[in-house]
Amino acid sequence: MSKMVYSFGAGLADGDASMKNLLGGKGANLAEMNKIGLPVPPGFTITTEVCTAFYALGQAYPEGLDAQVQAAMAQIEATVGKGFGDAANPLLVSVRSGARASMPGMMDTVLNLGLNDQTVEGLAAQSDNRRFAFDSYRRFIQMYSNVVLELDHHMFEDILESYKEVNDYSIDTDLQAEDWEKVVVKYKAAVESALGKPFPQNVHDQLWGAVGAVFRSWKNDRAEFYRKMHDIPESWGTAVNVQAMVFGNMGETSATGVAFTRNPSTGERLFYGEYLINAQGEDVVAGIRTPKSITKVQRESMGEAGLSMEEALPEVFQQLVTVYGQLEGHYRDMQDIEFTVERGKLWMLQTRNGKRTAKAALKIAVDMVAEGLITEQEAVMRVDPAALDQLLHPTIAPGAKRDLIAVGLPASPGAAVGEVVFDPDEAEELAKAGKSVILVREETSPEDIHGMHASRAIVTSRGGMTSHAAVVARGMGRPCVSGAGDIRIDEEAGIFKVRGREIRKGEVISVDGSKGEVLYGAVEMEQPELSGDFAALMIWADKVRRLKVRANAETPLDVRTAREFGAEGVGLCRTEHMFFDADRIAAVREMILSETKVGRVLALTKILPMQRQDFVEIFTIMKGLPCTIRLLDPPLHEFLPNSMEDVEAVAAATGLDKARLLERAKELHEVNPMLGHRGCRLGITYPEIYEMQARAIFEAAIAVAKAEGEAPVPEIMIPLVATEKELQILKDRVDAVGREVMDAEGMEIVYMVGTMIELPRAALKADEIARQAAFFSFGTNDLTQTTLGISRDDSGRFMGTYVDQGIFEKDPFVTLDQSGVGDLIKIARDRGRATKADLKLGICGEHGGDPASITFCEKAGLDYVSCSPYRVPIARLAAAQAALA
Ligand code: ADP
Ligand code: MG
Ligand code: MG
């Protein structure tokens, strides 16, 4: 680690955009923008390696850093012709955080550093603007005291508020130079009385104080929570960027703003952003003043009074248009930019690939292919499969009755229904208790993010499209309405008032984030569909995908949804789900509670036609695509009657004695049902159950083949097999039933018998088991339970702690434990294929819809993944990305 500091400025830079790991995203892109000739104030980046070293050394700086920083500072001084700490001609800098991955607002930044009682006079003289100089100084004292000296910012806000009140001022711009001078005196006195020592006047102390604070902010609570949520490793560290200040607060030809090169919510190709005249960067995001639209089109569509930047500063706007065109051409992606205008000159302060909603991601990717900026394959790589989840959830039905209570900005799309809650902690608690909540707040800040995460949607009464709430909600995929200005929250009274109405905490509201509307009550929702940009991207994904994607589905509705979302078959039809229907469960219980084979057969004859009809529907919808049907799997236990009412229903249906039925239910009770009488063990002990199911499958397949002219391909799957012998016995019976039905119907059909691999023994003895199986389907829910010896249904109590302590990187029931369970899958694959080269391999646990697990399945060379119908598009895209990677 010899080079710890990388300079940029005047069109040159030591680093570039490829060096994000070392320089952080902000630093790398500042260097890159310099290199491509954009106007960027000069500065330097202290590397993320220094951050790691800083912590390794117990919060101290590595040797040699001081000299490198001094040299880089001298370079800035030379470029701008000012001196750091020079009383007559002071250089001021910002000290900014910047990690590899963008973590908006999570860490700290200090602006206007280098101001003290002497340099502020120099700045005043030089700029010929005393008001500006002291406005900058008071901002600096507040920020530095908050970030570095860890004093509460309320202290400063209170001083300013009371100063305004005493002097009868209503807004900050009413304050003149002498007012800010007086405020500065008060601020400094407050710092001194809080700390027992004066505000630091030495600019070098200021600089090192700020650098340390930025490094320390890597480990503040907000940053830690954000990292956990976005899987950002703590080991990455943050870089520190020190950069010459440019001033947006120098008067009416100065401004500051943030913008996206395209609309981050819809993806439309429209420059989109907000700005403030005579302000510094923080003001736009902090919600202190309400920012204005940059373009005229945007201003008009928002119905805003006042001028857009396009109208107020037309020349600078033209500079900005040129710059954002250059940026998109160079980065070939939508950019999120920060800029400042100092007396009519534009300066770029940040660019990064903009965060966007899934809808925008799709539109931008598809549009950029049409614009020739990127290829189809790049487009496929641009969309995060997990984010598609946002589009696969309900939206408000077009014809639904809408009782509008408030309107704000459409900050993040999608719709949700939930109970009103005002407090983020309470939101988290209620969500844990299984409630759907909607967080309603004046505005949000980084401290609220746990509560935002726990909420189904977020509503704020203040703030714009780039406010904290809006940005974070889009990132999390939560619908959000921001700046619903009519809402008045009275948290203490537990109500919010809006246009003469009062809504209490706990009342149900609906949020339409796409329209920016808050509606009363639970509004009717509509199911999503695959069309437009989404469909286009899916076609490109399918071109490169190797893994097949099937669905876990058994009801006609689910099977149809799966088909519409592009499933290439059913990977898991759980026949037991069909047993729970109200009109069947009595017959199922009769079968289970029966003490004799005759009794069971009698009950099964009642179930057979219903079961056959289920399969007819599935086969018909799937039109010749493969359908894997799992024979009865769950512990009998799950079907036992739960109440006296249940028992009476069975008694009525069978004429059996209630007391005897109760006794029988007690006999069937199991101590450890998940490892008990279930899966193929049922088939072994009660052969008539599987025989009935096999008969229903064959009869249905032949009926559909005759009716549709296209024969389905049933794949009959035996669950929970541990030994070859189990499978052999059961397969022989299935074959025998098949023979019988085919002979009776006078028609041959193709079918397969295979097994699930969900016990470690089955994986280990896959060579033997493959002798009986045409396919293996990895039932990774059970395989995870049985490999780890952890019950999925009970893991909630400790899994969080396990993940927190890094024992598991992720919950193994969500993302496959690749090193453990994954090894068993590979062993089963190799041993199984050694016996039978064309053994078909798939996965049908929850993991089949998890992008990281799908990547594993691609690498492991499985043939297909199967997941819930709504995850089919996610799996298609994830499989394509895995194939491309
Ligand atoms: P964040 O990552 O929270 O956006 P930044 O480091 O980007 O923090 O800085 C916060 C604000 O200060 C931004 O609006 C940014 O544009 C502004 N800013 C940072 N450095 C400078 C500078 N050298 N001159 C003027 N404004 C700056
Ligand atoms: Mg920034
Ligand atoms: Mg299972």
Short mmCIF file of C-alpha atoms in Angstrom, two decimals, residues 343-504:
data_model
loop_
_atom_site.label_atom_id
_atom_site.label_comp_id
_atom_site.label_asym_id
_atom_site.label_seq_id
_atom_site.Cartn_x
_atom_site.Cartn_y
_atom_site.Cartn_z
CA ARG A 343 -21.91 32.50 -10.63
CA GLY A 344 -23.13 31.04 -13.91
CA LYS A 345 -20.54 28.29 -14.27
CA LEU A 346 -21.50 24.64 -14.04
CA TRP A 347 -19.45 22.22 -11.92
CA MET A 348 -20.00 18.47 -11.73
CA LEU A 349 -19.68 16.97 -8.25
CA GLN A 350 -20.84 13.41 -8.66
CA THR A 351 -22.10 10.88 -11.15
CA ARG A 352 -23.14 7.31 -10.68
CA ASN A 353 -25.37 4.77 -12.34
CA GLY A 354 -28.77 5.88 -11.08
CA LYS A 355 -30.87 3.71 -8.83
CA ARG A 356 -34.17 2.99 -10.47
CA THR A 357 -37.35 1.08 -10.02
CA ALA A 358 -37.69 -2.29 -11.74
CA LYS A 359 -40.09 -0.72 -14.21
CA ALA A 360 -37.58 1.99 -15.07
CA ALA A 361 -34.74 -0.54 -15.26
CA LEU A 362 -36.68 -2.52 -17.86
CA LYS A 363 -37.63 0.52 -19.89
CA ILE A 364 -34.14 2.02 -19.83
CA ALA A 365 -32.51 -1.29 -20.79
CA VAL A 366 -34.95 -1.89 -23.65
CA ASP A 367 -34.77 1.74 -24.85
CA MET A 368 -30.98 1.76 -24.78
CA VAL A 369 -30.91 -1.29 -27.04
CA ALA A 370 -33.17 0.58 -29.48
CA GLU A 371 -30.91 3.64 -29.20
CA GLY A 372 -27.91 1.48 -30.04
CA LEU A 373 -26.19 2.28 -26.74
CA ILE A 374 -26.10 -1.33 -25.48
CA THR A 375 -26.62 -4.86 -26.82
CA GLU A 376 -29.50 -7.21 -26.01
CA GLN A 377 -27.20 -9.26 -23.80
CA GLU A 378 -26.06 -6.17 -21.92
CA ALA A 379 -29.71 -5.28 -21.43
CA VAL A 380 -30.30 -8.72 -19.92
CA MET A 381 -27.45 -8.11 -17.49
CA ARG A 382 -28.74 -4.64 -16.55
CA VAL A 383 -31.89 -5.69 -14.73
CA ASP A 384 -31.70 -7.15 -11.25
CA PRO A 385 -33.84 -10.30 -11.26
CA ALA A 386 -34.80 -9.85 -7.61
CA ALA A 387 -36.11 -6.35 -8.38
CA LEU A 388 -38.61 -7.78 -10.87
CA ASP A 389 -40.50 -8.87 -7.82
CA GLN A 390 -41.80 -5.27 -7.67
CA LEU A 391 -43.56 -5.75 -11.00
CA LEU A 392 -44.90 -9.14 -10.16
CA HIS A 393 -46.97 -7.78 -7.34
CA PRO A 394 -50.45 -6.40 -7.48
CA THR A 395 -51.30 -2.84 -8.46
CA ILE A 396 -54.57 -1.04 -7.86
CA ALA A 397 -57.29 -2.38 -10.14
CA PRO A 398 -58.23 0.20 -12.79
CA GLY A 399 -61.92 0.09 -11.98
CA ALA A 400 -61.48 0.04 -8.21
CA LYS A 401 -63.35 2.55 -6.10
CA ARG A 402 -60.86 5.14 -4.90
CA ASP A 403 -61.64 7.24 -1.87
CA LEU A 404 -58.86 9.80 -2.27
CA ILE A 405 -57.56 11.30 0.95
CA ALA A 406 -54.31 12.93 -0.16
CA VAL A 407 -52.16 13.53 -3.21
CA GLY A 408 -48.39 13.76 -3.33
CA LEU A 409 -45.57 12.88 -5.71
CA PRO A 410 -45.43 9.43 -7.35
CA ALA A 411 -42.08 8.74 -5.72
CA SER A 412 -41.96 4.95 -6.02
CA PRO A 413 -44.45 2.82 -7.95
CA GLY A 414 -46.61 -0.12 -6.95
CA ALA A 415 -49.49 -0.27 -4.54
CA ALA A 416 -50.00 -1.51 -1.02
CA VAL A 417 -52.61 -1.71 1.68
CA GLY A 418 -51.85 -1.41 5.39
CA GLU A 419 -52.53 0.14 8.75
CA VAL A 420 -51.36 3.66 9.42
CA VAL A 421 -48.35 3.94 11.71
CA PHE A 422 -46.28 7.02 12.45
CA ASP A 423 -43.28 5.68 14.29
CA PRO A 424 -40.58 3.59 12.56
CA ASP A 425 -39.93 1.47 15.66
CA GLU A 426 -43.61 0.71 15.98
CA ALA A 427 -43.74 -0.12 12.26
CA GLU A 428 -41.01 -2.65 12.81
CA GLU A 429 -42.75 -4.20 15.81
CA LEU A 430 -46.13 -4.47 14.11
CA ALA A 431 -44.56 -5.95 10.98
CA LYS A 432 -42.83 -8.56 13.11
CA ALA A 433 -46.22 -9.40 14.57
CA GLY A 434 -47.43 -10.07 11.04
CA LYS A 435 -49.28 -6.80 10.38
CA SER A 436 -49.16 -4.89 7.11
CA VAL A 437 -48.29 -1.32 7.95
CA ILE A 438 -47.87 1.92 6.07
CA LEU A 439 -45.45 4.43 7.51
CA VAL A 440 -46.77 7.98 7.43
CA ARG A 441 -44.24 10.69 8.32
CA GLU A 442 -43.46 14.31 7.75
CA GLU A 443 -40.22 13.25 6.15
CA THR A 444 -37.82 10.37 6.68
CA SER A 445 -34.18 10.37 7.62
CA PRO A 446 -31.54 7.67 7.60
CA GLU A 447 -32.42 6.75 11.21
CA ASP A 448 -35.84 5.57 10.02
CA ILE A 449 -34.76 2.97 7.55
CA HIS A 450 -35.57 -0.09 9.64
CA GLY A 451 -39.16 1.17 9.89
CA MET A 452 -39.31 1.89 6.17
CA HIS A 453 -38.09 -1.60 5.47
CA ALA A 454 -40.78 -3.07 7.71
CA SER A 455 -43.55 -1.08 6.00
CA ARG A 456 -45.50 -2.03 2.91
CA ALA A 457 -45.46 1.57 1.71
CA ILE A 458 -44.28 5.00 2.79
CA VAL A 459 -46.10 8.34 2.77
CA THR A 460 -44.42 11.66 3.57
CA SER A 461 -45.95 15.09 3.80
CA ARG A 462 -42.71 16.86 2.83
CA GLY A 463 -39.87 16.35 0.38
CA GLY A 464 -39.50 15.89 -3.36
CA MET A 465 -38.80 13.07 -5.78
CA THR A 466 -35.17 13.00 -4.66
CA SER A 467 -35.95 13.23 -0.95
CA HIS A 468 -34.59 10.57 1.36
CA ALA A 469 -37.93 8.76 1.51
CA ALA A 470 -38.23 8.65 -2.28
CA VAL A 471 -34.71 7.42 -2.94
CA VAL A 472 -34.74 4.78 -0.23
CA ALA A 473 -38.25 3.53 -1.06
CA ARG A 474 -37.31 3.07 -4.71
CA GLY A 475 -34.22 1.15 -3.64
CA MET A 476 -36.26 -1.11 -1.38
CA GLY A 477 -39.06 -1.55 -3.88
CA ARG A 478 -41.64 -0.06 -1.54
CA PRO A 479 -44.38 2.09 -3.02
CA CYS A 480 -43.97 5.68 -1.85
CA VAL A 481 -45.91 8.91 -2.03
CA SER A 482 -43.75 11.87 -1.00
CA GLY A 483 -44.59 15.51 -0.39
CA ALA A 484 -48.30 14.94 0.29
CA GLY A 485 -48.43 18.51 1.60
CA ASP A 486 -51.99 18.50 2.92
CA ILE A 487 -51.25 15.85 5.50
CA ARG A 488 -50.77 17.20 9.03
CA ILE A 489 -49.45 14.60 11.40
CA ASP A 490 -50.15 14.78 15.11
CA GLU A 491 -48.12 11.86 16.32
CA GLU A 492 -48.97 12.38 19.98
CA ALA A 493 -52.69 12.29 19.32
CA GLY A 494 -52.16 9.32 16.99
CA ILE A 495 -53.88 10.93 14.02
CA PHE A 496 -53.21 12.68 10.79
CA LYS A 497 -55.48 15.36 9.43
CA VAL A 498 -55.99 15.94 5.78
CA ARG A 499 -58.48 18.27 4.10
CA GLY A 500 -60.92 18.17 6.97
CA ARG A 501 -60.64 14.43 7.55
CA GLU A 502 -59.00 12.66 10.44
CA ILE A 503 -57.29 9.31 10.02
CA ARG A 504 -56.27 7.46 13.15
#
